[in-house]
mmCIF file of C-alpha atoms in Angstrom:
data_model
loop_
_atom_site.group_PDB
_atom_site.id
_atom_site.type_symbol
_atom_site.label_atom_id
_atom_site.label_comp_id
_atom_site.label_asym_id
_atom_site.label_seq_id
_atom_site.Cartn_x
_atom_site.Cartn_y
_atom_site.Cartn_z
ATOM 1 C CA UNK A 254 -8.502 -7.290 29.232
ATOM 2 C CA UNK A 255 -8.157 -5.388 26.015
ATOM 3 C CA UNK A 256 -6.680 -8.101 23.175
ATOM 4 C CA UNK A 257 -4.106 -7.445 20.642
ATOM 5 C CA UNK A 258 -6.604 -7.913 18.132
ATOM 6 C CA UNK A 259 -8.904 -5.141 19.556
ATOM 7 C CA UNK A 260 -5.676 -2.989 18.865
ATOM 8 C CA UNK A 261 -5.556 -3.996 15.133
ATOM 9 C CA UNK A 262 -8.698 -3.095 14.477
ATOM 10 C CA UNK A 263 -8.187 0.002 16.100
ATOM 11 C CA UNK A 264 -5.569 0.868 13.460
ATOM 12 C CA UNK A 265 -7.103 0.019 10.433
ATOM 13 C CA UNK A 266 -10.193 2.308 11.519
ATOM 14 C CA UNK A 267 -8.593 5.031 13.234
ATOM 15 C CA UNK A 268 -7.244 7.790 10.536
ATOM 16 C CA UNK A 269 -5.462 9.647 13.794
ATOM 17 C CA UNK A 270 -3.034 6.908 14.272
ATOM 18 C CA UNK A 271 -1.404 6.560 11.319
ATOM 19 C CA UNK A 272 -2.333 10.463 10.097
ATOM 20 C CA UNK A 273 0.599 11.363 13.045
ATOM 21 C CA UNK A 274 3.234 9.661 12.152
ATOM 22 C CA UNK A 275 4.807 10.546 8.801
ATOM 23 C CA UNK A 276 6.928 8.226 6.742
ATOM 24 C CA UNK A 277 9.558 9.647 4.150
ATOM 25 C CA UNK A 278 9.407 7.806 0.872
ATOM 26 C CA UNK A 279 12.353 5.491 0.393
ATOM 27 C CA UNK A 280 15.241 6.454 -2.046
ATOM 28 C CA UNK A 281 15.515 4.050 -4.762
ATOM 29 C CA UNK A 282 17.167 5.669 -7.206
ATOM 30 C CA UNK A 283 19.658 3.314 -9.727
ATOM 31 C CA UNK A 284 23.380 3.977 -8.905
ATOM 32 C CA UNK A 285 24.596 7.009 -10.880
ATOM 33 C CA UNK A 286 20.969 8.670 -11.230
ATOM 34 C CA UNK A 287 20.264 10.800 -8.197
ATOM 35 C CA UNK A 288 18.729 13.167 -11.179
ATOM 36 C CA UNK A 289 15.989 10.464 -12.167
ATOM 37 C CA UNK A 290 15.044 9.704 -8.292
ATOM 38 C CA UNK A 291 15.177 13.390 -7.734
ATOM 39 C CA UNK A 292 12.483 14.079 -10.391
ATOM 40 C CA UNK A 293 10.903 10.865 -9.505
ATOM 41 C CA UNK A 294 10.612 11.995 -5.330
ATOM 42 C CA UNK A 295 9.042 15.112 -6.151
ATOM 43 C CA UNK A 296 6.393 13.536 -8.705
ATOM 44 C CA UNK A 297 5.382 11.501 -6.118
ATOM 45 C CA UNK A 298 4.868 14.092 -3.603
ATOM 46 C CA UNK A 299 2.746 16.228 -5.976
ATOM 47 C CA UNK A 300 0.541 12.947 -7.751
ATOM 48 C CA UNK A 301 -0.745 11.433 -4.790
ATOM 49 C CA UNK A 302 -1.534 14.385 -2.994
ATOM 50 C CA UNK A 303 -2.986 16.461 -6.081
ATOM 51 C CA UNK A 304 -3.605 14.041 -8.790
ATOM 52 C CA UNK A 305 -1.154 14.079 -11.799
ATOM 53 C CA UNK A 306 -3.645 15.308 -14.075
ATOM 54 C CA UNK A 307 -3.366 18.996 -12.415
ATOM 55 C CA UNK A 308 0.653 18.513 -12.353
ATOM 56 C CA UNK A 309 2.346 19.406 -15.689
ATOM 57 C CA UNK A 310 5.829 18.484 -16.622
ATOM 58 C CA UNK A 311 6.606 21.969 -17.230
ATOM 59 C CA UNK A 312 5.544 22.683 -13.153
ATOM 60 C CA UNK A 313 8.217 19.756 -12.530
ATOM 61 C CA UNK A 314 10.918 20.917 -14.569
ATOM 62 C CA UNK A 315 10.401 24.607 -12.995
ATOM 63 C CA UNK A 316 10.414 23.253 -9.519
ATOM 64 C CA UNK A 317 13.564 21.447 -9.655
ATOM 65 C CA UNK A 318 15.353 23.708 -11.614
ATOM 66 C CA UNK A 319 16.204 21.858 -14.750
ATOM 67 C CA UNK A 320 14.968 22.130 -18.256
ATOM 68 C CA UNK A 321 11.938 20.032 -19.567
ATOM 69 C CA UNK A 322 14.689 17.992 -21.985
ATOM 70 C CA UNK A 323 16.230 16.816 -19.251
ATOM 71 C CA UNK A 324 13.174 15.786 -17.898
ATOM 72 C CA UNK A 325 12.240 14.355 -20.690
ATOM 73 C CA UNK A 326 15.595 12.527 -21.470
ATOM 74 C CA UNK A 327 14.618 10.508 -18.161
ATOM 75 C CA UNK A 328 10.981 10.102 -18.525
ATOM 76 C CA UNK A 329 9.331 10.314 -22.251
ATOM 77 C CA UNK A 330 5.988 10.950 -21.221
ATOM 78 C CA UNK A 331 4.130 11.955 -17.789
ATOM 79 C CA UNK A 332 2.625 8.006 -17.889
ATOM 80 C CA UNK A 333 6.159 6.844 -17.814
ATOM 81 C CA UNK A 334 6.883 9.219 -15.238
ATOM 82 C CA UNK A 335 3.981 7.855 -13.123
ATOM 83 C CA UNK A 336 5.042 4.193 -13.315
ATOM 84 C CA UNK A 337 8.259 5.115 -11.899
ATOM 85 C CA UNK A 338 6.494 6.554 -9.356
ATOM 86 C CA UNK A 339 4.060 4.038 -8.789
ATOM 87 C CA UNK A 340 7.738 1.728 -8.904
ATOM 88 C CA UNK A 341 9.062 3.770 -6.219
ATOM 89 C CA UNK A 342 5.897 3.390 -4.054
ATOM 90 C CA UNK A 343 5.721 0.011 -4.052
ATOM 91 C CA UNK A 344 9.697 -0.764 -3.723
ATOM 92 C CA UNK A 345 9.371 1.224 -0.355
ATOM 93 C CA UNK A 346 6.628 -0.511 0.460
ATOM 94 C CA UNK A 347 8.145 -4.098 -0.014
ATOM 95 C CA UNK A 348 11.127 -2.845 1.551
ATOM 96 C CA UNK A 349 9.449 -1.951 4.621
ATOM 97 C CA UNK A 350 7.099 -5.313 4.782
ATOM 98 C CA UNK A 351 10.233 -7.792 4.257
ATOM 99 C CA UNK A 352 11.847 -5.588 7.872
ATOM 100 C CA UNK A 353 8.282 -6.978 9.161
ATOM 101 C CA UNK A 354 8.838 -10.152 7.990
ATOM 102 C CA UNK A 355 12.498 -10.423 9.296
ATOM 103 C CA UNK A 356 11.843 -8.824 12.935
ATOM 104 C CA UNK A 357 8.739 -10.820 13.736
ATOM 105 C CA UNK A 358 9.720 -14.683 12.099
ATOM 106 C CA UNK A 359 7.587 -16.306 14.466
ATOM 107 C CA UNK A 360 5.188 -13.575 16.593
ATOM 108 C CA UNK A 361 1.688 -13.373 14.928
ATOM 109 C CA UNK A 362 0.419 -10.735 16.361
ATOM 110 C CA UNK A 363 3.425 -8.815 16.493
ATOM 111 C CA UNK A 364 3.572 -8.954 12.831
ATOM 112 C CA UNK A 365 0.162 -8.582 11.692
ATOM 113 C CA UNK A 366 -0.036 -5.357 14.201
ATOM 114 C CA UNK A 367 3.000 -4.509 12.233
ATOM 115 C CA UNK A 368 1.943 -5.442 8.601
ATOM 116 C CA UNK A 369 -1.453 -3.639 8.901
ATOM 117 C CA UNK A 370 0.186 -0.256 10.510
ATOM 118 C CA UNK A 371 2.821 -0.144 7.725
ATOM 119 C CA UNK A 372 0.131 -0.722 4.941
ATOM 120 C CA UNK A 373 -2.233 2.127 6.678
ATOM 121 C CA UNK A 374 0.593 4.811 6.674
ATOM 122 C CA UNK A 375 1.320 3.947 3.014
ATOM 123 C CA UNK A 376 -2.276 4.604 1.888
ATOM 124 C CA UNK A 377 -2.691 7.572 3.784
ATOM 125 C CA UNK A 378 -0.031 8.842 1.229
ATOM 126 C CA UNK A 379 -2.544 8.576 -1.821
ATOM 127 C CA UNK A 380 -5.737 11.388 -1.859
ATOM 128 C CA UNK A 381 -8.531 11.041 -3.211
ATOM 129 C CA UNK A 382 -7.307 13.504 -6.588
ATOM 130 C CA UNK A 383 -4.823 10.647 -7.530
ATOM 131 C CA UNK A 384 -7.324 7.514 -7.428
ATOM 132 C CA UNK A 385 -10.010 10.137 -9.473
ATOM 133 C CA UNK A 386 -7.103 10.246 -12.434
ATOM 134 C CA UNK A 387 -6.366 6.846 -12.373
ATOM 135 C CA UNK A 388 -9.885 6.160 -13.063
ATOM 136 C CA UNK A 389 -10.302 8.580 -15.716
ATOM 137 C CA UNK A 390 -6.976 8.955 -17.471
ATOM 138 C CA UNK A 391 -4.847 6.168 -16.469
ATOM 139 C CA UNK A 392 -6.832 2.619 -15.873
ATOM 140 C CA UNK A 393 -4.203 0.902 -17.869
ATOM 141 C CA UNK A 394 -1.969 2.081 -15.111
ATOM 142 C CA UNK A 395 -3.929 0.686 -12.634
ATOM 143 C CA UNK A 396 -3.390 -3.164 -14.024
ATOM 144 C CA UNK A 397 0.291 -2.656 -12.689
ATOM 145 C CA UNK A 398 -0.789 -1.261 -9.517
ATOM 146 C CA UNK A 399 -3.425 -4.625 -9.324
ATOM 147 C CA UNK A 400 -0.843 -7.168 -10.160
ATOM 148 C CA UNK A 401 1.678 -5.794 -7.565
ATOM 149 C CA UNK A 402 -0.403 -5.442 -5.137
ATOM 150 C CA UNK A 403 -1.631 -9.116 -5.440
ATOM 151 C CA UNK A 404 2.336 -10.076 -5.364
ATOM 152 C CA UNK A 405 2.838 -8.538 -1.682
ATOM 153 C CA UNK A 406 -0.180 -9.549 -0.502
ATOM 154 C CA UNK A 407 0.490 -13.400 -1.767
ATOM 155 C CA UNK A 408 4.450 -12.762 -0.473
ATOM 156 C CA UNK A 409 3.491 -11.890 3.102
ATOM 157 C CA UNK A 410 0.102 -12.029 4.343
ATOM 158 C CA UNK A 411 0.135 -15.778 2.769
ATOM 159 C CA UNK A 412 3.002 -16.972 4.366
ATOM 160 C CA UNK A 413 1.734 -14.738 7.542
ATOM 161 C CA UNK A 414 -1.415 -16.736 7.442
ATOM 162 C CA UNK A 415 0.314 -20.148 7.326
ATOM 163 C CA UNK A 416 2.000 -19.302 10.782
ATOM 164 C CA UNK A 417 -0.939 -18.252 12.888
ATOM 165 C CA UNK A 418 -2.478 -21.775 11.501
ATOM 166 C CA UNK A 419 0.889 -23.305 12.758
ATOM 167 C CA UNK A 420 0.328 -21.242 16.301
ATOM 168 C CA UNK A 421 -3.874 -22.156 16.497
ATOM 169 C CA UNK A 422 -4.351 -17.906 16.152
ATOM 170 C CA UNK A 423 -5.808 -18.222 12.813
ATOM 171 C CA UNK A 424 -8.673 -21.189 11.338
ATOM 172 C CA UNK A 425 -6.818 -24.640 10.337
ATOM 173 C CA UNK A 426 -10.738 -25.609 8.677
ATOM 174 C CA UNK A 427 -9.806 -23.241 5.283
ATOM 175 C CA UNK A 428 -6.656 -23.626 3.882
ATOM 176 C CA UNK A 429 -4.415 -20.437 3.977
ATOM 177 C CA UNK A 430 -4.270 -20.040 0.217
ATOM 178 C CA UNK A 431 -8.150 -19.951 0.112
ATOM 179 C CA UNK A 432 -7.910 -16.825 2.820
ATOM 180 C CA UNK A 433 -5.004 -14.913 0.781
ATOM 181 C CA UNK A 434 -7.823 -15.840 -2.284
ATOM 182 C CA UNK A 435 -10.294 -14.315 -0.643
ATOM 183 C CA UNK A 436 -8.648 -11.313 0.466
ATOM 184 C CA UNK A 437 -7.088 -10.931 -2.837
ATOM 185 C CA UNK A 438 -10.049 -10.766 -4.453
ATOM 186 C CA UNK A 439 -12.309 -8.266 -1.942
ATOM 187 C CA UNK A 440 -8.867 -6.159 -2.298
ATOM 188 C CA UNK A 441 -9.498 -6.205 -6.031
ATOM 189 C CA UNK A 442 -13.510 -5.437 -5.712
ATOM 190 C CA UNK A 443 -13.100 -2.843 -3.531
ATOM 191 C CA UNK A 444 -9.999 -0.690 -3.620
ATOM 192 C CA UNK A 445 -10.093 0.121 -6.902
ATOM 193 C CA UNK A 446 -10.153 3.430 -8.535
ATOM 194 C CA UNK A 447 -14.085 3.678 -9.871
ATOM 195 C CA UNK A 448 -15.690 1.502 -6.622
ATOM 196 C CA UNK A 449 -13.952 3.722 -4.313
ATOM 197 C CA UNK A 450 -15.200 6.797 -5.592
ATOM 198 C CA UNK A 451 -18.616 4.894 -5.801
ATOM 199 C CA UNK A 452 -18.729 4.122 -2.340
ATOM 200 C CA UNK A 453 -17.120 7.679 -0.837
ATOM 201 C CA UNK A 454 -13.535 5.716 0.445
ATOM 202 C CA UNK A 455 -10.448 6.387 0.213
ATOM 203 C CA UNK A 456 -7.662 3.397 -0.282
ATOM 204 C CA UNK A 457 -7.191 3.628 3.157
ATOM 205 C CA UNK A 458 -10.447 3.443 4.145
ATOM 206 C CA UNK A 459 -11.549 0.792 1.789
ATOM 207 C CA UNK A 460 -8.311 -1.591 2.539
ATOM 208 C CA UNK A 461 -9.154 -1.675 6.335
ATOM 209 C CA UNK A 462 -12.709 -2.415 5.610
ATOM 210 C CA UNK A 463 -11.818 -5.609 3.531
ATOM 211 C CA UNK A 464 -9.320 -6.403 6.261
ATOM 212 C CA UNK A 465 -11.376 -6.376 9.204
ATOM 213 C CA UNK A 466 -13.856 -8.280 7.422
ATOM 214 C CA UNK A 467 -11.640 -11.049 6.708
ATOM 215 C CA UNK A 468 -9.435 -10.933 9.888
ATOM 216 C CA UNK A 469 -12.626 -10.999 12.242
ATOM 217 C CA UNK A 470 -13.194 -14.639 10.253
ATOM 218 C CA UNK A 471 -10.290 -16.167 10.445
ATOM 219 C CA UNK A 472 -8.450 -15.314 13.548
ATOM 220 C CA UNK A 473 -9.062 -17.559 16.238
ATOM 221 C CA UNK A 474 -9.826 -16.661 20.081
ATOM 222 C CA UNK A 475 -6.469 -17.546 20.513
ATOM 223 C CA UNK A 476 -5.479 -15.175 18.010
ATOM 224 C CA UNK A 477 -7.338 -12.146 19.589
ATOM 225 C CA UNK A 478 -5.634 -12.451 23.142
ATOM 226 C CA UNK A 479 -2.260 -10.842 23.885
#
């Protein structure tokens, strides 16, 4: 009998999968500026697929039909246009993981299928030309990008963890903040702008390596049945 677990490792190494199914950014514009979330939308569209070093404000401004001092009146600089974007990214992302969290209160599997899916499409969103800038023009940036990413994984893998110990699907020998330590920090060794371009990954790629590393030692044979 194929196992539910056989199906999440399926997803985090099958590009096809997610690579089908196409998720729309979320709008999260403040109340009155539809202009800022506008400019903000098509940013993101253009950085992680192409890198934001090739993407000029001018090219922006010219695209959406407004002048580069309005563009400027909402974003100073193309760095403070990226952290909005790089905002943006990861309010969608948290949006989408606390729907997870709601729908699936007490189904393991269910929600770790989930979880992992919804983290795959997101990082099919970023190319390879946006991780190569961050590297080399924006590693300060990057910090932000760490420390987020560290808050969502704590937020809901942690507490995700804790409930397949309370269900006998994952270990009960290593406490659940030691596996959220450990997959915190392979998440921080690996998917990272210079080691993935070291090792030929993408953030996709790299994320479902460290994942099915860790999952394969912690989830129990109870945790790999359907």
């Amino acid at each position: 009998m194929e196992t539910r677990y056989t199906s999440l490792v399926s997803i985090v190494e099958d590009n096809d999968m997610s690579s089908n199914r196409t998720q729309k950014p979320s709008k999260r514009a403040q109340p009155g500026d539809a202009e800022a979330q506008r400019i903000v939308e098509a940013a993101r569209a253009h950085f992680f697929s192409h890198g934001f070093r090739s993407v000029t404000m001018d090219d922006l401004a010219e695209e959406l039909a407004i002048s580069k001092k309005t563009l400027y009146a909402h974003f100073p600089s193309k760095i403070a246009l990226l952290e909005a974007v790089l905002a943006d990214k990861f309010a969608s992302v948290e949006a989408k993981l606390e729907e997870i969290k709601r729908a699936y209160p007490h189904d393991f599997p269910a929600a770790l299928h989930e979880l992992l899916a919804n983290t795959q499409r997101e990082l099919d969103e970023i190319k390879p030309p946006f991780v190569r800038d961050m590297r080399q023009k924006a590693p300060q940036v990057f910090k932000i990008v760490e420390r987020r990413r560290a808050e969502l994984i704590q937020r809901f893998f942690g507490k995700l963890f804790a409930e397949g110990q309370r269900t006998g699907m994952v270990r009960k020998d290593l406490p659940a903040q030691l596996i959220i330590e450990i997959l915190l920090a392979a998440v921080q060794a690996i998917v990272n702008p210079a080691k993935v371009e070291e090792l030929g990954l993408t953030p996709r790629t790299g994320f479902a390596s460290v994942v099915k590393v860790v999952l394969e030692g912690v989830i129990t044979r109870k945790g790999r049945k359907t």
